[in-house]
Coordinates of C-alpha atoms and ligand atoms in Angstrom, one line a residue:
X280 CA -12.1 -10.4 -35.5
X281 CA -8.8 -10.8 -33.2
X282 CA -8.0 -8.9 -30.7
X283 CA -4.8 -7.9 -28.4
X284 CA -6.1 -7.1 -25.1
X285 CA -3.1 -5.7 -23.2
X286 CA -3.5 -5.5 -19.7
X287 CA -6.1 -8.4 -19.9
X288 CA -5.3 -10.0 -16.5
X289 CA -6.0 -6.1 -14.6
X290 CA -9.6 -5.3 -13.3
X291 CA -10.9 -3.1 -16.0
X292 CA -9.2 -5.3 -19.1
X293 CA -10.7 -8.4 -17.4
X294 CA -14.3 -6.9 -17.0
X295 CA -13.2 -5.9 -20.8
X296 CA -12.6 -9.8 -21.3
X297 CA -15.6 -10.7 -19.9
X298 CA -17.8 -8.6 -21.7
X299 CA -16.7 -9.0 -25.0
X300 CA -17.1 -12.7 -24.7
X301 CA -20.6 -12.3 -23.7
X302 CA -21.4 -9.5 -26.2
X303 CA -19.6 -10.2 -29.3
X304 CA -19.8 -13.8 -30.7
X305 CA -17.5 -13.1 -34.0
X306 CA -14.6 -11.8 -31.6
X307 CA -11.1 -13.9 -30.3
X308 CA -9.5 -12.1 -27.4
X309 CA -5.7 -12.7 -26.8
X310 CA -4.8 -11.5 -23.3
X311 CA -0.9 -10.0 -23.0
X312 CA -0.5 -9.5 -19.5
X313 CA 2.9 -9.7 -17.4
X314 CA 0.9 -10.7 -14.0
X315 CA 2.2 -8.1 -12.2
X316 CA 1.0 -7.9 -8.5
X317 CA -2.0 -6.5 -10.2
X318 CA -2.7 -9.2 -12.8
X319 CA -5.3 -12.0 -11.6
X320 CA -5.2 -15.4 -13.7
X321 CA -8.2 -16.1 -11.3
X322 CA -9.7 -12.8 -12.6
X323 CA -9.5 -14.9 -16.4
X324 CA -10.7 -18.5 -15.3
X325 CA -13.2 -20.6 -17.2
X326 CA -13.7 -18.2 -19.8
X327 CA -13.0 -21.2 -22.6
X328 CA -11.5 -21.6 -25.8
X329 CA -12.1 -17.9 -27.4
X330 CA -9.5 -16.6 -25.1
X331 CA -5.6 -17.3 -25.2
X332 CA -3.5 -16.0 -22.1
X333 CA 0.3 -14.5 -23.0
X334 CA 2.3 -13.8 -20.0
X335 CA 4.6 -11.3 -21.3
X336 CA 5.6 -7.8 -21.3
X337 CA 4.5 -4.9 -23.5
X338 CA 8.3 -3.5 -23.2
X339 CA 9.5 -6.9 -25.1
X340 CA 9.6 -5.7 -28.4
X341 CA 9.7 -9.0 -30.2
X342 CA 7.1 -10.3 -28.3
X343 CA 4.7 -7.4 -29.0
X344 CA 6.0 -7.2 -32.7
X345 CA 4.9 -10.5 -33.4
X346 CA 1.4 -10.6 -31.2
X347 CA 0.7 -7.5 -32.9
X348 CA 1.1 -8.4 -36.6
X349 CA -1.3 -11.6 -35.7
X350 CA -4.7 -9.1 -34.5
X351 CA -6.6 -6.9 -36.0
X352 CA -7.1 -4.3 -33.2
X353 CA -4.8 -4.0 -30.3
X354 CA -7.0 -2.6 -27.3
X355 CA -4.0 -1.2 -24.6
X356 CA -5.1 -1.0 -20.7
X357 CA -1.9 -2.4 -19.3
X358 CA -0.2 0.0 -16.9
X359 CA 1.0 0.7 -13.5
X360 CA -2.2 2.0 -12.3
X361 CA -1.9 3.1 -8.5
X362 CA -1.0 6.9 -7.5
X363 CA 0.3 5.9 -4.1
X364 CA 3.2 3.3 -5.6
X365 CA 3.9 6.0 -8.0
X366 CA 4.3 8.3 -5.2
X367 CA 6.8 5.8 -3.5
X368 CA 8.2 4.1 -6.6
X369 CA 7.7 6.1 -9.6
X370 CA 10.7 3.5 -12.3
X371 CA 8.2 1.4 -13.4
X372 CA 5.2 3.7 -14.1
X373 CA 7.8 5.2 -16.9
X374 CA 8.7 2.4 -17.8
X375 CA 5.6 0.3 -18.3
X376 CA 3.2 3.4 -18.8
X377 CA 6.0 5.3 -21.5
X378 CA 8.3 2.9 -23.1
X379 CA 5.5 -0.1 -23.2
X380 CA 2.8 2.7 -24.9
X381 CA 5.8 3.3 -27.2
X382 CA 6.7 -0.6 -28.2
X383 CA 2.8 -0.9 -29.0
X384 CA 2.6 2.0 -31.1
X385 CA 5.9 1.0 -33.0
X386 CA 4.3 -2.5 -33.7
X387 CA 0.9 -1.2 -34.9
X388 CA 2.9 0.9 -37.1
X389 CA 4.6 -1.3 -39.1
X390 CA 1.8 -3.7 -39.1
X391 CA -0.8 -1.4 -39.7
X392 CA -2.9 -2.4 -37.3
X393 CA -5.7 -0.5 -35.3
X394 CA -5.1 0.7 -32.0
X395 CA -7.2 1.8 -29.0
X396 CA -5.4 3.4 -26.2
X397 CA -7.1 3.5 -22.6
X398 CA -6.4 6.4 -20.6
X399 CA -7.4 8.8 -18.0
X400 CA -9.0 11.8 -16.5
X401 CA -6.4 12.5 -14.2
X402 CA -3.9 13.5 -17.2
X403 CA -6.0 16.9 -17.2
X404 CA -4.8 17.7 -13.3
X405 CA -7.5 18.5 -11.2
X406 CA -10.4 21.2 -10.3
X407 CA -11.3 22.8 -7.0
X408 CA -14.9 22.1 -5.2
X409 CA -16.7 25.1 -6.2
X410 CA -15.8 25.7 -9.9
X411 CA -18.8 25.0 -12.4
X412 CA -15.8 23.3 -14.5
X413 CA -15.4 19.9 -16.3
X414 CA -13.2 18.2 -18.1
X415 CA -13.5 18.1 -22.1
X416 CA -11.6 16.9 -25.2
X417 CA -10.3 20.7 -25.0
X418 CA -9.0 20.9 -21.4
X419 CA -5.2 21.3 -21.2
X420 CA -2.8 18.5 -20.0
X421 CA -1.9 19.0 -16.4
X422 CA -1.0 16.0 -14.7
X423 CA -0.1 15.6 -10.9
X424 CA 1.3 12.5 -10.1
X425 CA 4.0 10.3 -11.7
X426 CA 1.1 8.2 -12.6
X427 CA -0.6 10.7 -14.4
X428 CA 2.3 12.1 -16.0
X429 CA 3.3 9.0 -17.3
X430 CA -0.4 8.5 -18.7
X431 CA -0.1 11.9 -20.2
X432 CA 2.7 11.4 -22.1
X433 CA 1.5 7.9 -23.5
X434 CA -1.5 9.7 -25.0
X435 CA 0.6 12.3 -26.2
X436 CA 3.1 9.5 -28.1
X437 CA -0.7 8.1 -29.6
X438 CA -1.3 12.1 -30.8
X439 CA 2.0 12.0 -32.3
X440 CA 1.8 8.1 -34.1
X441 CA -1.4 9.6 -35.4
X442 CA -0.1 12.6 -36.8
X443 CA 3.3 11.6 -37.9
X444 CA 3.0 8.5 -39.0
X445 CA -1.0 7.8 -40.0
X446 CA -1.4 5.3 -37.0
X447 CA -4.9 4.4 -36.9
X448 CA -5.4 5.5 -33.5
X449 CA -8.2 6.7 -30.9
X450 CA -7.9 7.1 -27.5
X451 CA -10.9 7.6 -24.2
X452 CA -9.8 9.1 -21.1
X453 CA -12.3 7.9 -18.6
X454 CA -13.0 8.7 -14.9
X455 CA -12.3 6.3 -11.7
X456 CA -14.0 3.3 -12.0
X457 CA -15.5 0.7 -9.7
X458 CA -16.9 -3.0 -10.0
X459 CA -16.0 -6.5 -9.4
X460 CA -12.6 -7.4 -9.6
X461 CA -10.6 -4.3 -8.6
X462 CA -7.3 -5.0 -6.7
X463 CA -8.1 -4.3 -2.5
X464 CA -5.3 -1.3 -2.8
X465 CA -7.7 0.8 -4.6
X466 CA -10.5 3.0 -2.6
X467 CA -13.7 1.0 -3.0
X468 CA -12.6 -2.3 -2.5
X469 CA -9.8 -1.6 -0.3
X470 CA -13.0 -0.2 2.2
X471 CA -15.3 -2.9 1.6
X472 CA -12.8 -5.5 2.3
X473 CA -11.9 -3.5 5.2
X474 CA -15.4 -3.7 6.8
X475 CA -15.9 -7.1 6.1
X476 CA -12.2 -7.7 8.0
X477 CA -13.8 -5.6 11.2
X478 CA -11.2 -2.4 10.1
X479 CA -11.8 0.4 10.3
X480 CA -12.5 2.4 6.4
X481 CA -9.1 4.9 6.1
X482 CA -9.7 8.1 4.8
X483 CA -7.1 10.4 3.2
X484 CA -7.1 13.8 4.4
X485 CA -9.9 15.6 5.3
X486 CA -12.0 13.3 2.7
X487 CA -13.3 16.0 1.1
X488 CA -12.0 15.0 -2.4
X489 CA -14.7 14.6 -5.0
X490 CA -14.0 11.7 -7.6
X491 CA -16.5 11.2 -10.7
X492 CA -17.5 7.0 -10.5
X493 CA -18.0 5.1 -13.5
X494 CA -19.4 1.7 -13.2
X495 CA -16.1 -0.7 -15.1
X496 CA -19.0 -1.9 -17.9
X497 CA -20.2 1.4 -18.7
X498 CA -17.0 2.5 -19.1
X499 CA -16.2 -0.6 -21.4
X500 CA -18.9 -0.5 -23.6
X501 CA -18.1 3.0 -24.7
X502 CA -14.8 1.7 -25.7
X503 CA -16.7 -0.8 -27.5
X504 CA -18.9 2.1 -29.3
X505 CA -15.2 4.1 -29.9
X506 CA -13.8 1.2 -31.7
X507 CA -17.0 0.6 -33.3
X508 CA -17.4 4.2 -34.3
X509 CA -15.5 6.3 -32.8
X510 CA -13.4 8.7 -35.6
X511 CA -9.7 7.9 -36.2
X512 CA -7.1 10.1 -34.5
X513 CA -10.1 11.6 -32.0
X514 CA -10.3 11.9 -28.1
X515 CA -13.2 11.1 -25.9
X516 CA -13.8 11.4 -22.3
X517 CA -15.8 8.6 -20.7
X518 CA -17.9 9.8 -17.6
X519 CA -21.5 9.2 -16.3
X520 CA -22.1 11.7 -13.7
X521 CA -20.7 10.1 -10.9
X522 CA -19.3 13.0 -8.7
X523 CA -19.2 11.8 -4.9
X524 CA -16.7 13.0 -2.0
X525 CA -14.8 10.1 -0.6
X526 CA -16.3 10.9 2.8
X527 CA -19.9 10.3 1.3
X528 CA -18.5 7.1 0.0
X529 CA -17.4 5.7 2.8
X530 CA -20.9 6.9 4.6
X531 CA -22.2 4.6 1.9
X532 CA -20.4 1.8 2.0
X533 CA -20.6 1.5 5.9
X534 CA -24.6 1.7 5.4
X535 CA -25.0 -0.5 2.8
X536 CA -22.9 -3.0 5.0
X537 CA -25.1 -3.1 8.6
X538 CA -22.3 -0.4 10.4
X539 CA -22.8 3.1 12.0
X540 CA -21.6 5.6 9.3
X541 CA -19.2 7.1 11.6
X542 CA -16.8 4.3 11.8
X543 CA -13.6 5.2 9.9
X544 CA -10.5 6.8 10.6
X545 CA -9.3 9.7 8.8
X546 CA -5.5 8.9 7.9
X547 CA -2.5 10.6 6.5
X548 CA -2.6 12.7 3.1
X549 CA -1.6 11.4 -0.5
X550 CA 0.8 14.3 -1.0
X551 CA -0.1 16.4 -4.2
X552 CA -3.6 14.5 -3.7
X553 CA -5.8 16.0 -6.8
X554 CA -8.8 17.6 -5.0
X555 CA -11.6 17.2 -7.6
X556 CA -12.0 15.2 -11.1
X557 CA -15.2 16.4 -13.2
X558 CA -16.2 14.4 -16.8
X559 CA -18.1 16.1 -19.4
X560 CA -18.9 13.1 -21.7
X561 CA -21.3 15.6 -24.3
X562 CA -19.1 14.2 -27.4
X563 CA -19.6 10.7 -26.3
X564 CA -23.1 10.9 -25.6
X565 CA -24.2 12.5 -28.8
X566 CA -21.7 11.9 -31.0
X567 CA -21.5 8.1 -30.6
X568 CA -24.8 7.5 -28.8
X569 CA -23.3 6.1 -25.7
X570 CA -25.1 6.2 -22.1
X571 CA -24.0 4.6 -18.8
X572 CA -26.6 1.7 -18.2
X573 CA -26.6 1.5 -14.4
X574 CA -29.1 3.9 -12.9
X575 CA -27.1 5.0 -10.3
X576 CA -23.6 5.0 -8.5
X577 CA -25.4 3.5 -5.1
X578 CA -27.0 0.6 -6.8
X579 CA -23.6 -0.1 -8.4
X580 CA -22.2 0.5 -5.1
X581 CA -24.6 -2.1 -3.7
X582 CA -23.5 -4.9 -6.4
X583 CA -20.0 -4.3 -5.9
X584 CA -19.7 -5.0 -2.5
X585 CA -22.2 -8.0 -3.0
X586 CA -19.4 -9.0 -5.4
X587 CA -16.7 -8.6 -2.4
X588 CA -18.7 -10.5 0.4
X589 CA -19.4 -13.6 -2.6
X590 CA -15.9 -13.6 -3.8
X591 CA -13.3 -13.6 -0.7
X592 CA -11.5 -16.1 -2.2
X593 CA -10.3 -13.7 -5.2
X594 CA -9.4 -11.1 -3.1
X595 CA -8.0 -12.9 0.0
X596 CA -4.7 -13.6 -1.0
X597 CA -4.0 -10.0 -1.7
X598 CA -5.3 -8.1 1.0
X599 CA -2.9 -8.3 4.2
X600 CA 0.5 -7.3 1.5
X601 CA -1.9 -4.5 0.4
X602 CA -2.4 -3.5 4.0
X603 CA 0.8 -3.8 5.0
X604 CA 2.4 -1.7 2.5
X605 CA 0.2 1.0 3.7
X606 CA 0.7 0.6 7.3
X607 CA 4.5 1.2 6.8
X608 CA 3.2 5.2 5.0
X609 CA 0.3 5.9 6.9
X610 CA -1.2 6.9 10.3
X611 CA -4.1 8.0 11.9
X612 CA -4.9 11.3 12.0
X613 CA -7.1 12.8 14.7
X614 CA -9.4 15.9 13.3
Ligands
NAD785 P1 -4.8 -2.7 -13.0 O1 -3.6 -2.2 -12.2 O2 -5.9 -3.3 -12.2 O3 -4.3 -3.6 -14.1 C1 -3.2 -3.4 -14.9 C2 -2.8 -4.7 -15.6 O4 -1.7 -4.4 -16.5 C3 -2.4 -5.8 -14.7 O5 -3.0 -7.0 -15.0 C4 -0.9 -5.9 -14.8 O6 -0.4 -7.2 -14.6 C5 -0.7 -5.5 -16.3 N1 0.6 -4.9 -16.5 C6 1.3 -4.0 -15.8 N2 2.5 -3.8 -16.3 C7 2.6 -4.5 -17.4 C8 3.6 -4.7 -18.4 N3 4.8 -4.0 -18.4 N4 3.3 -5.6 -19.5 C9 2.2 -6.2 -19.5 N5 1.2 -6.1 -18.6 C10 1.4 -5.3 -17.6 O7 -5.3 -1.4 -13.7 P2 -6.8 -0.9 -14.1 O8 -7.4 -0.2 -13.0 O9 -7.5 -2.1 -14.7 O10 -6.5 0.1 -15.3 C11 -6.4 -0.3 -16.7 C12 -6.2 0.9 -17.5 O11 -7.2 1.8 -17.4 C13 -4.9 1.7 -17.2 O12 -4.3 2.1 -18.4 C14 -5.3 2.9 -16.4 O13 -4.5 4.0 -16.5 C15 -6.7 3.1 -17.1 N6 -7.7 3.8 -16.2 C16 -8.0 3.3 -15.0 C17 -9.0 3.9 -14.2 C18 -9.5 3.3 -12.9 O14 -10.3 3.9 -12.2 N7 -9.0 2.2 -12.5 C19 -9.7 5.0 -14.7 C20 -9.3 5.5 -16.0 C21 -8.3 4.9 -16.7
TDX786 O1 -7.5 4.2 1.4 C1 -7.8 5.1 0.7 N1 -8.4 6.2 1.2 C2 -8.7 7.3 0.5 O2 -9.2 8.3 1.0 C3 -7.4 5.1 -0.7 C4 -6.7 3.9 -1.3 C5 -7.8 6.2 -1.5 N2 -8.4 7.3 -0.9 C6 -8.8 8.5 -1.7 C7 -7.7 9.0 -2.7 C8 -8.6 9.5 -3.8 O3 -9.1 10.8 -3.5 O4 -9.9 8.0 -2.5 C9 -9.8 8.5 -3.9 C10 -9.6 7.4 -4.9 O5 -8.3 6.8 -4.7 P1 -7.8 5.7 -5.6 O6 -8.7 4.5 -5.6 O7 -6.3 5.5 -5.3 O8 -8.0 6.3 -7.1 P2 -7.4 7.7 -7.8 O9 -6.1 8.1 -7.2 O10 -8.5 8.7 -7.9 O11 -7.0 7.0 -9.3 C11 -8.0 6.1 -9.9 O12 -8.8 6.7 -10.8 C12 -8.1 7.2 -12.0 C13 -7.2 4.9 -10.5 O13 -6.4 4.3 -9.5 C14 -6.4 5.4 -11.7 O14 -5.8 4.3 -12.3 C15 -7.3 6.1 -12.7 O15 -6.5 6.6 -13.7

């Protein structure tokens, strides 16, 4: 089997790489990745002669047309993936997220080719503290951010392909994910790192905001039982069970690593910062058999910044542009 793995080079495509290589002996992975700021060759090294590297765009339609025609599946993660640059810059979240979603589709059309499309919870908007809630296949679209609209609407262009045009389609919307590999701008690592640097962790806001953590290869190997399984033109939310405010996160990660839990600054607010995100992965779990392997979020935790202290050199050259940019939008906030 060959597969397109868009997005390859990104931290949940490469933990995607990875694990196909050591889980799947009949499979060839093709990486199309334009190395953004968030694309990590070093993230793809040594991985030998089943994998082939593209650096390219998913917007290049001739490029995409004639990667596409040579796989069997196309598996799509590549996107702009950070709220906060949406928030500042939101061009080429539309443009990547939108139009490159679209140029895949196209090419999967014509070629008839099967398509996974990786998505998120944060399309459905978000839920306060107290409400019994989750998310489901059935939940309405209400996204937030620029990111998340632009997410929405590349699912929605899947529904349509599907529908229109008999695209042989499925697409997961999963909730945040952690694990080795994750670019220093995003919560988890971008705290770790901090500690390890003698900074301070930064929390937005009062903290109280409860995100639903997915170890990256539990999340990936229920893409591998959709593709494997899952029913053409269906939806299914990935999620383990993971709910944790970001305050009890940092508590955690400044235990785990030797320091006194209260050390960390509270900073300025993400404005229109989604309060709560909530998976109810039912379908998943007993339609397609899938459960999350590791036992819990702090022993995942506890690997992943194990992972960070081993593995400076990966995310070294990325962490004083990643602090810089925030330092120019955020301050500290006394409460
Ligand atoms: P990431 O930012 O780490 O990686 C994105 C990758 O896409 C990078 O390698 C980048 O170079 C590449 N890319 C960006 N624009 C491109 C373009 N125009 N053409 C080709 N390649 C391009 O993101 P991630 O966290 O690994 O997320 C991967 C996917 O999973 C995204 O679709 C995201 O929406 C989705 N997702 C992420 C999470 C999470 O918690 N990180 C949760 C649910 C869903
Ligand atoms: O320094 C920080 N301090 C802080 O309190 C950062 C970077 C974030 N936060 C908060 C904001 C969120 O409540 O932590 C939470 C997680 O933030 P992010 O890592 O930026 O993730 P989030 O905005 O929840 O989105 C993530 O999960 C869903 C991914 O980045 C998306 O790509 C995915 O779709």
């Amino acid at each position: 089997m060959r597969i397109l793995v868009t997005g390859g080079a990104g931290f949940i495509g490469s933990n995607f790489v990875h694990l196909t290589l050591s889980t799947r002996p009949d499979v060839a992975v093709t990486v199309l990745d334009a190395m953004t700021y968030a694309g990590s060759r070093a993230s793809l090294a040594a991985l030998g002669d089943r994998v082939t590297v593209v650096e390219g765009d998913i917007t290049d339609a001739d490029l995409v047309d004639r990667l596409v025609g040579e796989h069997d599946l196309v598996v799509h993660f590549a996107a702009e993936s950070h709220n906060d640059n949406s928030l500042s810059n939101p061009w080429p979240f539309v443009h990547t997220n939108v139009v490159g979603t679209y140029t895949l589709l196209e090419a999967a059309r014509r070629h008839d080719v099967r398509y996974h499309h990786i998505s998120t919870d944060e399309v459905y908007g978000d839920l306060e503290l107290d409400d019994p809630a989750r998310f489901t296949e059935a939940t309405p679209y209400n996204p937030s951010s620029p990111y998340s609209s632009t997410k929405g609407a590349s699912d929605l262009l899947v529904r349509a392909w599907v529908r229109s045009f008999g695209l042989k389609a499925t697409i997961s919307n999963c909730s945040n994910n952690y694990g080795p590999r994750q670019h220093v701008e995003k919560f988890i690592p971008r705290q770790i790192t901090n500690v390890i640097d003698d900074i301070r962790p930064k929390l937005y806001g009062d903290g109280l905001n409860v995100r639903d953590w997915i170890h990256v290869d539990d999340h990936n190997r229920a893409v591998w039982a959709i593709i494997d399984h899952g029913q053409i033109g269906e939806t299914y939310l990935i999620g383990a069970d993971g709910e944790a405010d970001n305050k009890t996160v940092v508590h955690d990660i400044l235990e785990l690593m030797g320091k006194d839990a209260g050390d960390f600054d509270h900073v300025t607010d993400r404005p229109g910062h989604d309060r709560r995100y909530a998976i109810d992965s039912t379908r998943l779990r007993t339609e397609l058999g899938w459960e999350p392997e590791y036992p819990s979020f702090r022993e995942g935790l506890a690997a992943t910044v194990e992972w960070y202290r081993a593995n400076e050199d990966w995310w070294r050259p990325m962490k004083e542009a990643t602090e810089s940019k925030y330092a120019a939008t955020q301050s500290i906030v006394q409460r």
